[in-house]
CSV table of C-alpha atoms and ligand atoms in Angstrom, one decimal:
chain,number,residue,atom,x,y,z
A,1,MET,CA,37.3,-40.8,-52.9
A,2,SER,CA,36.5,-37.3,-53.1
A,3,GLU,CA,34.9,-35.7,-49.6
A,4,THR,CA,31.9,-34.4,-51.3
A,5,ILE,CA,31.1,-38.1,-52.4
A,6,PRO,CA,29.7,-40.6,-50.0
A,7,HIS,CA,31.5,-44.1,-51.1
A,8,GLN,CA,28.8,-45.9,-48.9
A,9,CYS,CA,24.9,-46.6,-48.9
A,10,ASP,CA,22.4,-48.8,-48.4
A,11,VAL,CA,20.9,-48.6,-51.9
A,12,LEU,CA,22.9,-47.5,-55.4
A,13,VAL,CA,20.4,-46.5,-58.0
A,14,ALA,CA,22.1,-46.7,-61.4
A,15,GLY,CA,20.5,-44.2,-64.0
A,16,ALA,CA,18.8,-40.9,-63.1
A,17,GLY,CA,16.0,-40.8,-65.9
A,18,ALA,CA,12.5,-41.0,-64.5
A,19,ALA,CA,12.8,-44.5,-63.7
A,20,GLY,CA,15.9,-44.0,-61.4
A,21,LEU,CA,15.0,-40.9,-59.4
A,22,ALA,CA,11.6,-42.4,-58.8
A,23,ALA,CA,13.6,-45.4,-57.5
A,24,ALA,CA,16.0,-43.1,-55.3
A,25,HIS,CA,12.7,-41.4,-53.9
A,26,ALA,CA,10.9,-44.4,-52.9
A,27,PHE,CA,14.0,-46.1,-51.2
A,28,ALA,CA,14.7,-43.2,-49.5
A,29,ALA,CA,11.1,-42.8,-48.2
A,30,GLN,CA,11.5,-46.4,-46.6
A,31,GLY,CA,14.5,-45.1,-44.4
A,32,ARG,CA,17.4,-46.1,-46.8
A,33,LYS,CA,20.5,-44.2,-47.5
A,34,VAL,CA,20.4,-43.9,-51.5
A,35,ILE,CA,23.0,-42.6,-53.9
A,36,VAL,CA,21.7,-42.2,-57.8
A,37,VAL,CA,24.1,-41.9,-60.4
A,38,GLY,CA,23.2,-40.8,-63.8
A,39,LYS,CA,22.9,-38.1,-66.1
A,40,VAL,CA,19.8,-35.8,-65.3
A,41,GLU,CA,18.5,-35.2,-69.2
A,42,THR,CA,15.9,-32.5,-69.5
A,43,HIS,CA,16.1,-32.1,-73.4
A,44,LEU,CA,14.1,-34.6,-74.6
A,45,ALA,CA,12.4,-33.3,-77.7
A,46,GLY,CA,8.5,-33.4,-77.8
A,47,ARG,CA,8.3,-36.2,-75.2
A,48,THR,CA,5.2,-36.4,-72.8
A,49,VAL,CA,4.4,-39.2,-70.7
A,50,ALA,CA,0.7,-40.0,-69.7
A,51,LEU,CA,0.8,-41.0,-65.9
A,52,PHE,CA,-2.4,-43.3,-65.2
A,53,GLU,CA,-4.1,-43.1,-61.9
A,54,GLY,CA,-1.6,-45.8,-60.0
A,55,SER,CA,1.3,-43.9,-60.8
A,56,LEU,CA,0.1,-40.7,-59.7
A,57,ARG,CA,-0.8,-42.2,-56.4
A,58,PHE,CA,2.8,-43.2,-56.4
A,59,PHE,CA,3.9,-39.8,-56.6
A,60,ARG,CA,1.2,-38.4,-54.4
A,61,ALA,CA,2.3,-40.9,-51.4
A,62,LEU,CA,6.0,-39.8,-51.8
A,63,LYS,CA,4.8,-35.9,-52.1
A,64,LEU,CA,6.3,-35.3,-55.4
A,65,TRP,CA,3.1,-34.8,-57.4
A,66,LYS,CA,2.5,-31.1,-56.0
A,67,ALA,CA,5.2,-29.7,-57.8
A,68,CYS,CA,4.6,-31.6,-61.1
A,69,GLU,CA,0.7,-30.7,-60.8
A,70,LYS,CA,0.5,-27.3,-62.1
A,71,HIS,CA,2.5,-28.6,-65.1
A,72,ALA,CA,0.3,-31.6,-66.4
A,73,SER,CA,-3.2,-31.9,-68.2
A,74,PRO,CA,-6.1,-34.3,-67.0
A,75,MET,CA,-7.0,-37.2,-69.6
A,76,GLU,CA,-10.6,-37.4,-68.9
A,77,GLY,CA,-11.2,-39.8,-72.0
A,78,ILE,CA,-9.5,-41.7,-74.7
A,79,ARG,CA,-10.8,-41.5,-78.3
A,80,LEU,CA,-9.7,-44.4,-80.6
A,81,ILE,CA,-10.4,-43.7,-84.5
A,82,ASP,CA,-9.6,-46.6,-87.0
A,83,ASP,CA,-7.7,-44.8,-89.7
A,84,THR,CA,-6.5,-48.0,-91.7
A,85,GLY,CA,-8.6,-48.1,-94.4
A,86,SER,CA,-9.5,-51.6,-93.7
A,87,ILE,CA,-12.6,-53.0,-95.2
A,88,PHE,CA,-13.7,-54.0,-91.7
A,89,PRO,CA,-13.5,-50.7,-90.1
A,90,THR,CA,-14.7,-49.9,-86.7
A,91,GLN,CA,-16.7,-46.7,-85.7
A,92,PRO,CA,-14.8,-44.4,-83.6
A,93,LYS,CA,-14.8,-45.4,-79.6
A,94,GLU,CA,-14.8,-43.2,-76.6
A,95,PHE,CA,-13.9,-44.4,-73.2
A,96,ARG,CA,-14.5,-42.0,-70.4
A,97,ALA,CA,-12.8,-42.0,-66.8
A,98,ARG,CA,-16.0,-41.4,-65.0
A,99,GLU,CA,-17.2,-45.0,-66.2
A,100,ILE,CA,-14.6,-46.4,-63.6
A,101,ASP,CA,-15.6,-44.1,-61.2
A,102,LEU,CA,-12.2,-41.6,-61.8
A,103,ASP,CA,-12.0,-38.0,-62.7
A,104,ALA,CA,-9.4,-38.7,-65.2
A,105,PHE,CA,-7.4,-41.5,-66.6
A,106,GLY,CA,-4.4,-40.0,-65.7
A,107,GLN,CA,-2.1,-36.5,-66.3
A,108,ASN,CA,-0.1,-35.9,-69.1
A,109,ILE,CA,3.1,-34.3,-68.5
A,110,GLU,CA,6.4,-33.4,-70.4
A,111,ASN,CA,9.1,-35.6,-69.8
A,112,ASN,CA,11.5,-33.0,-69.3
A,113,VAL,CA,9.4,-31.3,-66.2
A,114,LEU,CA,8.8,-34.4,-64.5
A,115,VAL,CA,12.4,-35.4,-64.7
A,116,ALA,CA,13.7,-32.0,-63.7
A,117,GLU,CA,11.2,-31.9,-60.9
A,118,LEU,CA,12.3,-35.5,-59.5
A,119,ALA,CA,15.8,-34.5,-59.7
A,120,GLU,CA,15.6,-31.3,-58.0
A,121,ALA,CA,13.5,-32.9,-55.1
A,122,ALA,CA,16.5,-35.4,-54.7
A,123,ARG,CA,19.0,-32.7,-54.5
A,124,LYS,CA,17.1,-31.6,-51.5
A,125,HIS,CA,16.3,-34.9,-49.8
A,126,PRO,CA,18.3,-35.7,-46.8
A,127,ARG,CA,18.9,-39.4,-47.5
A,128,ILE,CA,19.4,-38.9,-51.2
A,129,THR,CA,22.6,-38.3,-52.8
A,130,LEU,CA,22.7,-37.5,-56.8
A,131,ILE,CA,25.7,-38.0,-58.5
A,132,GLU,CA,25.4,-36.6,-62.2
A,133,GLY,CA,27.9,-38.7,-64.1
A,134,LEU,CA,28.0,-42.2,-65.2
A,135,LEU,CA,29.2,-45.6,-63.8
A,136,ASP,CA,31.5,-47.6,-65.8
A,137,GLY,CA,31.9,-51.0,-63.7
A,138,PHE,CA,29.6,-53.1,-61.4
A,139,GLU,CA,30.6,-55.8,-58.8
A,140,LEU,CA,28.0,-58.1,-57.5
A,141,ASN,CA,29.3,-60.3,-54.3
A,142,TYR,CA,27.7,-62.5,-51.6
A,143,SER,CA,29.1,-59.8,-49.2
A,144,GLY,CA,28.4,-56.7,-51.2
A,145,ALA,CA,27.9,-54.8,-54.5
A,146,ARG,CA,29.8,-51.9,-55.9
A,147,ALA,CA,30.0,-49.7,-58.6
A,148,ARG,CA,32.5,-47.5,-60.3
A,149,LEU,CA,32.1,-43.6,-61.4
A,150,GLY,CA,34.0,-42.3,-64.5
A,151,THR,CA,36.2,-40.9,-62.2
A,152,GLY,CA,37.5,-43.9,-61.1
A,153,GLU,CA,36.0,-43.8,-57.5
A,154,TRP,CA,34.2,-46.6,-56.2
A,155,ILE,CA,30.6,-46.5,-54.2
A,156,ASP,CA,29.9,-49.6,-51.9
A,157,ALA,CA,26.2,-50.7,-51.7
A,158,LYS,CA,24.4,-53.4,-49.9
A,159,PHE,CA,22.2,-53.4,-53.0
A,160,ILE,CA,22.0,-51.8,-56.7
A,161,VAL,CA,18.6,-51.1,-58.5
A,162,ALA,CA,19.4,-51.2,-62.3
A,163,GLY,CA,17.7,-48.2,-64.1
A,164,GLU,CA,20.3,-47.3,-66.6
A,165,GLY,CA,17.6,-48.0,-69.6
A,166,ARG,CA,18.3,-50.4,-72.5
A,167,ASN,CA,21.8,-50.6,-72.4
A,168,SER,CA,22.1,-51.6,-68.8
A,169,GLN,CA,25.6,-52.5,-68.0
A,170,ALA,CA,24.7,-53.9,-64.5
A,171,ARG,CA,22.2,-55.9,-66.4
A,172,GLN,CA,25.0,-57.6,-68.1
A,173,VAL,CA,27.4,-57.7,-65.1
A,174,ALA,CA,24.4,-59.6,-63.4
A,175,GLY,CA,24.3,-62.2,-66.0
A,176,ILE,CA,20.5,-61.6,-66.9
A,177,THR,CA,19.8,-62.7,-70.5
A,178,VAL,CA,18.1,-59.8,-72.7
A,179,LYS,CA,15.9,-60.6,-76.3
A,180,THR,CA,15.8,-57.7,-78.3
A,181,TRP,CA,14.0,-56.9,-81.4
A,182,THR,CA,13.0,-53.8,-83.5
A,183,TYR,CA,10.2,-52.5,-85.7
A,184,PRO,CA,10.5,-50.7,-89.0
A,185,GLN,CA,8.9,-47.7,-87.2
A,186,VAL,CA,10.3,-44.3,-85.9
A,187,ALA,CA,8.0,-42.2,-83.1
A,188,LEU,CA,8.0,-38.5,-84.0
A,189,THR,CA,7.3,-37.0,-81.4
A,190,VAL,CA,6.4,-32.7,-81.3
A,191,LEU,CA,4.3,-30.5,-79.0
A,192,LEU,CA,1.5,-28.6,-80.6
A,193,LYS,CA,-0.4,-25.4,-80.6
A,194,HIS,CA,-4.0,-26.0,-82.1
A,195,GLU,CA,-7.1,-23.7,-82.9
A,196,LYS,CA,-9.6,-25.9,-81.5
A,197,PRO,CA,-10.0,-27.3,-77.8
A,198,HIS,CA,-9.0,-31.1,-77.1
A,199,HIS,CA,-11.4,-31.2,-73.8
A,200,ASN,CA,-9.0,-33.2,-72.1
A,201,ILE,CA,-9.6,-36.5,-74.3
A,202,SER,CA,-6.7,-38.0,-75.8
A,203,THR,CA,-7.2,-38.8,-79.5
A,204,GLU,CA,-5.4,-41.8,-81.2
A,205,TRP,CA,-5.8,-42.9,-85.0
A,206,HIS,CA,-5.0,-46.1,-85.7
A,207,LYS,CA,-2.9,-45.6,-89.2
A,208,ARG,CA,-1.4,-48.5,-91.4
A,209,SER,CA,1.9,-47.2,-90.2
A,210,GLY,CA,1.1,-47.4,-86.2
A,211,PRO,CA,-1.0,-45.0,-84.1
A,212,PHE,CA,-1.1,-41.3,-84.5
A,213,THR,CA,-1.8,-39.7,-81.0
A,214,PHE,CA,-2.6,-36.4,-79.7
A,215,VAL,CA,-2.3,-36.1,-75.9
A,216,PRO,CA,-3.8,-33.4,-74.1
A,217,LEU,CA,-1.1,-30.7,-72.6
A,218,GLN,CA,-1.9,-27.7,-70.3
A,219,GLY,CA,-2.3,-24.2,-72.3
A,220,ARG,CA,-0.3,-21.2,-71.5
A,221,GLU,CA,-0.3,-17.8,-72.2
A,222,GLY,CA,-0.8,-17.2,-76.0
A,223,ALA,CA,-1.5,-20.9,-76.7
A,224,PRO,CA,-4.5,-21.9,-74.9
A,225,HIS,CA,-5.2,-25.4,-76.7
A,226,ARG,CA,-1.9,-27.6,-76.8
A,227,SER,CA,-1.3,-31.3,-77.5
A,228,SER,CA,1.9,-33.5,-77.3
A,229,MET,CA,2.0,-35.9,-80.6
A,230,VAL,CA,3.5,-39.2,-80.9
A,231,TRP,CA,3.3,-40.1,-84.6
A,232,LEU,CA,4.5,-43.8,-85.7
A,233,VAL,CA,5.7,-43.7,-89.3
A,234,ALA,CA,8.1,-45.7,-91.4
A,235,PRO,CA,11.9,-44.8,-91.2
A,236,ARG,CA,12.5,-43.6,-94.7
A,237,GLU,CA,8.8,-41.3,-93.8
A,238,ALA,CA,10.5,-39.9,-90.5
A,239,VAL,CA,13.5,-38.8,-92.6
A,240,ARG,CA,11.1,-37.0,-95.0
A,241,LEU,CA,8.9,-35.7,-92.3
A,242,GLN,CA,11.9,-34.3,-90.5
A,243,ALA,CA,13.1,-32.3,-93.4
A,244,LEU,CA,10.0,-30.5,-93.8
A,245,ALA,CA,9.9,-27.0,-92.6
A,246,PRO,CA,7.9,-26.4,-89.6
A,247,GLU,CA,5.0,-25.3,-90.7
A,248,GLU,CA,5.1,-27.7,-94.0
A,249,LEU,CA,5.0,-30.3,-91.1
A,250,ALA,CA,2.4,-28.6,-89.0
A,251,SER,CA,0.3,-28.8,-92.2
A,252,GLU,CA,1.0,-32.5,-92.5
A,253,ILE,CA,-0.3,-33.1,-88.9
A,254,GLN,CA,-3.4,-31.3,-89.5
A,255,ASP,CA,-4.1,-33.3,-92.7
A,256,GLN,CA,-3.6,-36.4,-90.6
A,257,SER,CA,-5.6,-35.4,-87.8
A,258,HIS,CA,-8.3,-34.6,-90.5
A,259,ASP,CA,-8.5,-31.4,-89.2
A,260,ARG,CA,-10.0,-32.2,-85.8
A,261,PHE,CA,-8.2,-29.5,-83.9
A,262,GLY,CA,-8.3,-26.9,-86.5
A,263,HIS,CA,-5.0,-24.8,-87.7
A,264,ILE,CA,-1.7,-26.6,-86.0
A,265,GLU,CA,1.7,-25.1,-85.4
A,266,LEU,CA,4.5,-26.7,-84.0
A,267,ASP,CA,5.4,-25.9,-80.2
A,268,GLY,CA,9.0,-26.9,-79.9
A,269,PRO,CA,11.6,-29.3,-81.5
A,270,VAL,CA,10.6,-32.4,-83.0
A,271,GLY,CA,12.1,-35.8,-81.8
A,272,ALA,CA,12.3,-39.1,-83.5
A,273,PHE,CA,13.2,-42.2,-81.6
A,274,PRO,CA,13.7,-45.9,-83.6
A,275,MET,CA,10.9,-48.2,-82.0
A,276,GLY,CA,12.3,-51.5,-80.7
A,277,ALA,CA,11.3,-53.8,-77.9
A,278,LEU,CA,13.1,-55.7,-75.0
A,279,LYS,CA,12.5,-58.3,-72.4
A,280,THR,CA,14.9,-60.1,-70.0
A,281,ASP,CA,14.8,-63.7,-68.7
A,282,LYS,CA,14.7,-62.6,-65.2
A,283,VAL,CA,14.7,-59.3,-63.4
A,284,THR,CA,16.6,-59.9,-60.1
A,285,GLY,CA,20.4,-60.8,-59.6
A,286,LEU,CA,22.7,-61.3,-56.7
A,287,ARG,CA,21.9,-58.0,-54.7
A,288,LEU,CA,20.2,-56.5,-57.6
A,289,ALA,CA,16.9,-55.7,-59.3
A,290,LEU,CA,16.2,-54.4,-62.7
A,291,ILE,CA,13.5,-51.6,-63.2
A,292,GLY,CA,12.3,-49.6,-66.4
A,293,GLU,CA,13.7,-49.8,-69.5
A,294,SER,CA,16.5,-52.0,-68.1
A,295,ALA,CA,13.9,-54.7,-68.0
A,296,HIS,CA,11.2,-54.1,-70.6
A,297,LEU,CA,10.7,-51.7,-73.4
A,298,PHE,CA,8.1,-51.5,-76.3
A,299,PRO,CA,6.7,-48.9,-78.7
A,300,PRO,CA,4.5,-46.1,-77.1
A,301,ILE,CA,1.4,-47.5,-77.7
A,302,GLY,CA,-1.4,-47.0,-74.9
A,303,ALA,CA,1.3,-45.2,-72.8
A,304,GLN,CA,2.7,-47.9,-70.6
A,305,GLY,CA,6.2,-47.3,-70.4
A,306,LEU,CA,6.6,-45.3,-67.5
A,307,ASN,CA,3.6,-46.7,-65.9
A,308,LEU,CA,4.8,-50.0,-66.1
A,309,THR,CA,8.0,-49.0,-64.3
A,310,LEU,CA,6.6,-47.2,-61.4
A,311,ARG,CA,4.9,-50.6,-60.9
A,312,ASP,CA,8.5,-52.3,-60.7
A,313,ILE,CA,9.5,-49.8,-58.2
A,314,ALA,CA,6.7,-50.0,-56.1
A,315,SER,CA,6.7,-53.8,-56.0
A,316,LEU,CA,10.3,-53.4,-55.2
A,317,VAL,CA,10.2,-51.4,-52.5
A,318,ASP,CA,7.2,-53.6,-51.1
A,319,CYS,CA,9.4,-56.8,-51.2
A,320,LEU,CA,12.5,-55.2,-49.6
A,321,GLU,CA,10.3,-53.6,-46.9
A,322,ASN,CA,12.1,-54.5,-43.3
A,323,VAL,CA,14.8,-56.8,-45.3
A,324,ASP,CA,18.2,-56.2,-43.9
A,325,LEU,CA,20.2,-55.6,-47.0
A,326,ASP,CA,23.3,-57.0,-44.9
A,327,GLU,CA,22.0,-60.6,-45.8
A,328,ALA,CA,22.6,-61.5,-49.2
A,329,ASP,CA,20.2,-64.9,-48.5
A,330,VAL,CA,17.4,-62.8,-47.2
A,331,ILE,CA,17.6,-60.4,-49.9
A,332,SER,CA,17.6,-63.3,-52.3
A,333,ARG,CA,14.2,-64.9,-50.9
A,334,ALA,CA,12.6,-61.7,-50.8
A,335,LEU,CA,13.2,-60.9,-54.3
A,336,ALA,CA,11.5,-64.0,-55.4
A,337,SER,CA,8.4,-62.3,-55.0
A,338,TYR,CA,9.6,-59.5,-57.1
A,339,GLU,CA,10.5,-61.9,-59.7
A,340,ARG,CA,7.2,-63.6,-59.7
A,341,ASP,CA,5.3,-60.3,-59.5
A,342,ARG,CA,7.0,-58.4,-62.4
A,343,ALA,CA,6.8,-61.6,-64.4
A,344,ARG,CA,3.2,-61.6,-65.1
A,345,ASP,CA,3.2,-57.9,-65.5
A,346,ILE,CA,6.1,-57.1,-67.6
A,347,GLY,CA,4.8,-60.3,-70.0
A,348,PHE,CA,1.3,-58.9,-70.1
A,349,ARG,CA,2.4,-55.4,-71.7
A,350,VAL,CA,5.7,-56.4,-73.8
A,351,ASN,CA,3.8,-59.2,-75.4
A,352,GLY,CA,0.2,-57.4,-75.6
A,353,ILE,CA,1.9,-54.3,-77.1
A,354,ASP,CA,3.9,-56.2,-79.8
A,355,VAL,CA,0.7,-58.1,-80.8
A,356,LEU,CA,-1.4,-54.8,-81.2
A,357,ASN,CA,1.4,-53.0,-83.0
A,358,ARG,CA,2.0,-55.9,-85.4
A,359,SER,CA,-1.8,-56.4,-86.1
A,360,LEU,CA,-1.3,-52.8,-87.6
A,361,LEU,CA,1.6,-53.4,-89.2
A,362,ILE,CA,0.4,-56.4,-91.1
A,363,HIS,CA,-1.7,-55.8,-94.2
A,364,ALA,CA,-3.9,-58.9,-94.2
A,365,LEU,CA,-7.9,-59.3,-93.9
A,366,PRO,CA,-8.1,-61.8,-91.3
A,367,VAL,CA,-5.7,-59.7,-89.1
A,368,ASP,CA,-7.9,-56.7,-89.8
A,369,PHE,CA,-10.6,-58.7,-88.8
A,370,ALA,CA,-9.6,-60.2,-85.6
A,371,ARG,CA,-8.3,-56.3,-84.5
A,372,ALA,CA,-11.7,-54.8,-85.3
A,373,PHE,CA,-13.7,-57.6,-83.6
A,374,ALA,CA,-11.7,-57.5,-80.5
A,375,LEU,CA,-12.3,-53.9,-80.4
A,376,ASN,CA,-15.9,-54.1,-81.3
A,377,PHE,CA,-16.3,-56.9,-78.6
A,378,PHE,CA,-14.5,-55.1,-75.9
A,379,SER,CA,-16.0,-51.8,-75.9
A,380,ALA,CA,-19.8,-53.1,-76.7
A,381,PHE,CA,-20.2,-54.9,-73.1
A,382,GLY,CA,-20.1,-52.9,-70.1
A,383,PRO,CA,-18.4,-55.0,-67.6
A,384,LEU,CA,-15.6,-56.1,-70.2
A,385,ARG,CA,-15.4,-52.4,-71.2
A,386,ARG,CA,-14.7,-51.2,-67.8
A,387,ALA,CA,-12.3,-54.1,-67.0
A,388,LEU,CA,-10.4,-52.9,-70.0
A,389,MET,CA,-9.9,-49.6,-68.8
A,390,ARG,CA,-9.3,-50.8,-65.7
A,391,GLU,CA,-6.6,-52.6,-66.7
A,392,GLY,CA,-5.0,-50.1,-68.5
A,393,VAL,CA,-5.4,-47.9,-65.3
A,394,THR,CA,-4.6,-49.8,-62.3
A,395,PRO,CA,-3.8,-53.1,-63.7
A,396,HIS,CA,-5.0,-56.6,-61.9
A,397,GLY,CA,-3.1,-58.2,-59.3
A,398,PRO,CA,-1.8,-57.1,-55.9
A,399,THR,CA,-1.4,-53.3,-55.5
A,400,PRO,CA,1.6,-52.1,-54.1
A,401,LYS,CA,1.3,-50.0,-51.0
A,402,LEU,CA,2.6,-46.9,-53.0
A,403,MET,CA,-0.5,-47.1,-55.2
A,404,ARG,CA,-3.2,-47.8,-52.8
A,405,GLN,CA,-4.1,-44.5,-51.6
A,406,ARG,CA,-7.0,-43.2,-53.6
A,407,PRO,CA,-8.1,-39.6,-53.8
A,408,PRO,CA,-11.5,-38.8,-53.2
A,409,VAL,CA,-13.8,-38.7,-56.7
A,410,ARG,CA,-14.8,-34.9,-57.0
A,411,ARG,CA,-18.6,-35.3,-58.1
A,412,PRO,CA,-19.9,-32.5,-60.1
A,413,THR,CA,-21.9,-29.6,-58.0
A,414,PRO,CA,-25.5,-29.7,-59.1
A,415,ALA,CA,-24.6,-26.4,-60.7
A,416,GLN,CA,-22.0,-28.0,-62.4
A,417,SER,CA,-23.8,-31.2,-63.9
B,1,FAD,C1,7.5,-41.2,-78.1
B,1,FAD,C2,7.5,-42.0,-76.6
B,1,FAD,C3,6.3,-41.8,-75.7
B,1,FAD,C4,5.9,-42.5,-74.5
B,1,FAD,N1,5.1,-42.0,-73.9
B,1,FAD,C5,4.8,-42.4,-72.9
B,1,FAD,C6,3.6,-42.5,-71.8
B,1,FAD,O1,2.9,-41.4,-72.2
B,1,FAD,N2,3.3,-42.9,-70.8
B,1,FAD,C7,4.4,-43.9,-70.5
B,1,FAD,O2,4.2,-44.2,-69.1
B,1,FAD,N3,5.5,-44.1,-70.9
B,1,FAD,C8,5.7,-43.6,-72.0
B,1,FAD,N4,6.9,-43.6,-72.7
B,1,FAD,C9,7.7,-44.3,-72.3
B,1,FAD,C10,8.6,-43.7,-71.3
B,1,FAD,O3,9.2,-42.6,-71.5
B,1,FAD,C11,9.6,-44.5,-70.6
B,1,FAD,O4,9.2,-45.7,-70.1
B,1,FAD,C12,11.1,-43.7,-69.9
B,1,FAD,O5,11.1,-42.2,-70.1
B,1,FAD,C13,12.0,-44.7,-69.7
B,1,FAD,O6,12.8,-43.8,-68.6
B,1,FAD,P1,13.9,-44.8,-67.7
B,1,FAD,O7,14.7,-44.0,-66.8
B,1,FAD,O8,13.7,-46.2,-67.6
B,1,FAD,O9,15.1,-44.7,-68.9
B,1,FAD,P2,15.8,-43.4,-69.7
B,1,FAD,O10,14.8,-42.3,-69.7
B,1,FAD,O11,16.4,-44.0,-71.0
B,1,FAD,O12,17.1,-43.1,-68.4
B,1,FAD,C14,18.1,-44.0,-68.2
B,1,FAD,C15,19.1,-42.9,-67.8
B,1,FAD,O13,20.4,-44.0,-67.1
B,1,FAD,C16,21.4,-43.1,-67.4
B,1,FAD,N5,22.4,-43.9,-67.9
B,1,FAD,C17,22.7,-44.6,-68.8
B,1,FAD,N6,23.9,-45.6,-68.9
B,1,FAD,C18,24.0,-45.1,-67.4
B,1,FAD,C19,25.4,-45.5,-66.6
B,1,FAD,N7,26.3,-46.4,-67.2
B,1,FAD,N8,25.7,-45.1,-65.5
B,1,FAD,C20,24.7,-44.1,-64.9
B,1,FAD,N9,23.6,-43.8,-65.5
B,1,FAD,C21,23.5,-44.4,-67.1
B,1,FAD,C22,20.8,-42.0,-68.7
B,1,FAD,O14,21.6,-41.1,-68.8
B,1,FAD,C23,19.5,-41.7,-68.4
B,1,FAD,O15,19.4,-40.6,-67.7
B,1,FAD,C24,7.1,-43.1,-73.8
B,1,FAD,C25,8.3,-43.5,-74.9
B,1,FAD,C26,8.1,-43.1,-76.0
B,1,FAD,C27,9.7,-43.2,-76.9
């Protein structure tokens, strides 16, 4: 073991994506000595994450949001437009954060910026060591856990957080069963500059191939109106669109958006992400817990992925608060409540998004009718409508400590209103 790499820690976090880095900060804030290992990837084309109120509270509580805030754009409203051509069309629906006493549902930020800021803060944190490499072996024992770096060196830990994404090796070593499936869809992502303002409203067209979404992004010099786009299309269509010249693709995007934002130009490279889903039979093992895409994966509908992950982390940190990590039995008892808490939340999102996504892909009148009925029903009745909005932003169930602190609501001054 080289002198610069410590070989012992309380918590070893596998994976240095948004999930792993956020977990490292949360455990360090609990006073644990943390080692986080993974490649810090900041070249994800066109990807942003819309972080809802609970996630913003999480980052604020850990004093991580200040550095990100200047890059983020608020989402004050969400507009849903039925563009399926169904014979049961629904009128466009608009939901406002004000209806549930929030200034904004959340903030949209580039993935790359968020990961870079979390990594930078980790490098400076006195209780976190960030090792930019890969792990290629795990051992989980009653007396302790350890993981092997690609260099052959071992790191001893009392507890392992598996945040290395969908192909998690730690999950496999822990004997956790995983069920995966795919969808005939690819998510095309790109940042856009457009002529007309988004007014901080996210616009989602529901098309037969899946959602086509513009999420507000902060403007910059020379490009005052910007959004990030996520467009779910059939794999063959994704190949065709990616082969277009930038101005041709921009023109197709403008057509698909029915010219709502006027002239459109691409503002960066185009990303393509095949759609799949994943769920596991449990989220804990001996001295180990899964977080993020190691534990759940689903298409980007309703911006739930990283928001759910941050709830994993906040819940895990609560469960292990004041737990002596030397004691395997004590850890196991504490993890039972993590298992219970996550089963509900993860099951609800993975299954709910699966149903929603399939309801767009299946061309059948009864399905079209059920989708239109459900949307009209939920949006027409005030209490149901607000419950639906709250569920997306700060889900029901016990709120973990890192997500409890509400910022004061900024009411408009008489001059503004
Ligand atoms: C198009 C699209 C749009 C999305 N929009 C939203 C949104 O608006 N809101 C939202 O909440 N979510 C959204 N999501 C989901 C969100 O982006 C993901 O949930 C999140 O980025 C996953 O982060 P992660 O850290 O769990 O996984 P990853 O980003 O996959 O990170 C895993 C990390 O582990 C590392 N790793 C892998 N193997 C090893 C190993 N052996 N040893 C060490 N490290 C390893 C990898 O290098 C990587 O750094 C979206 C997803 C897509 C595809």
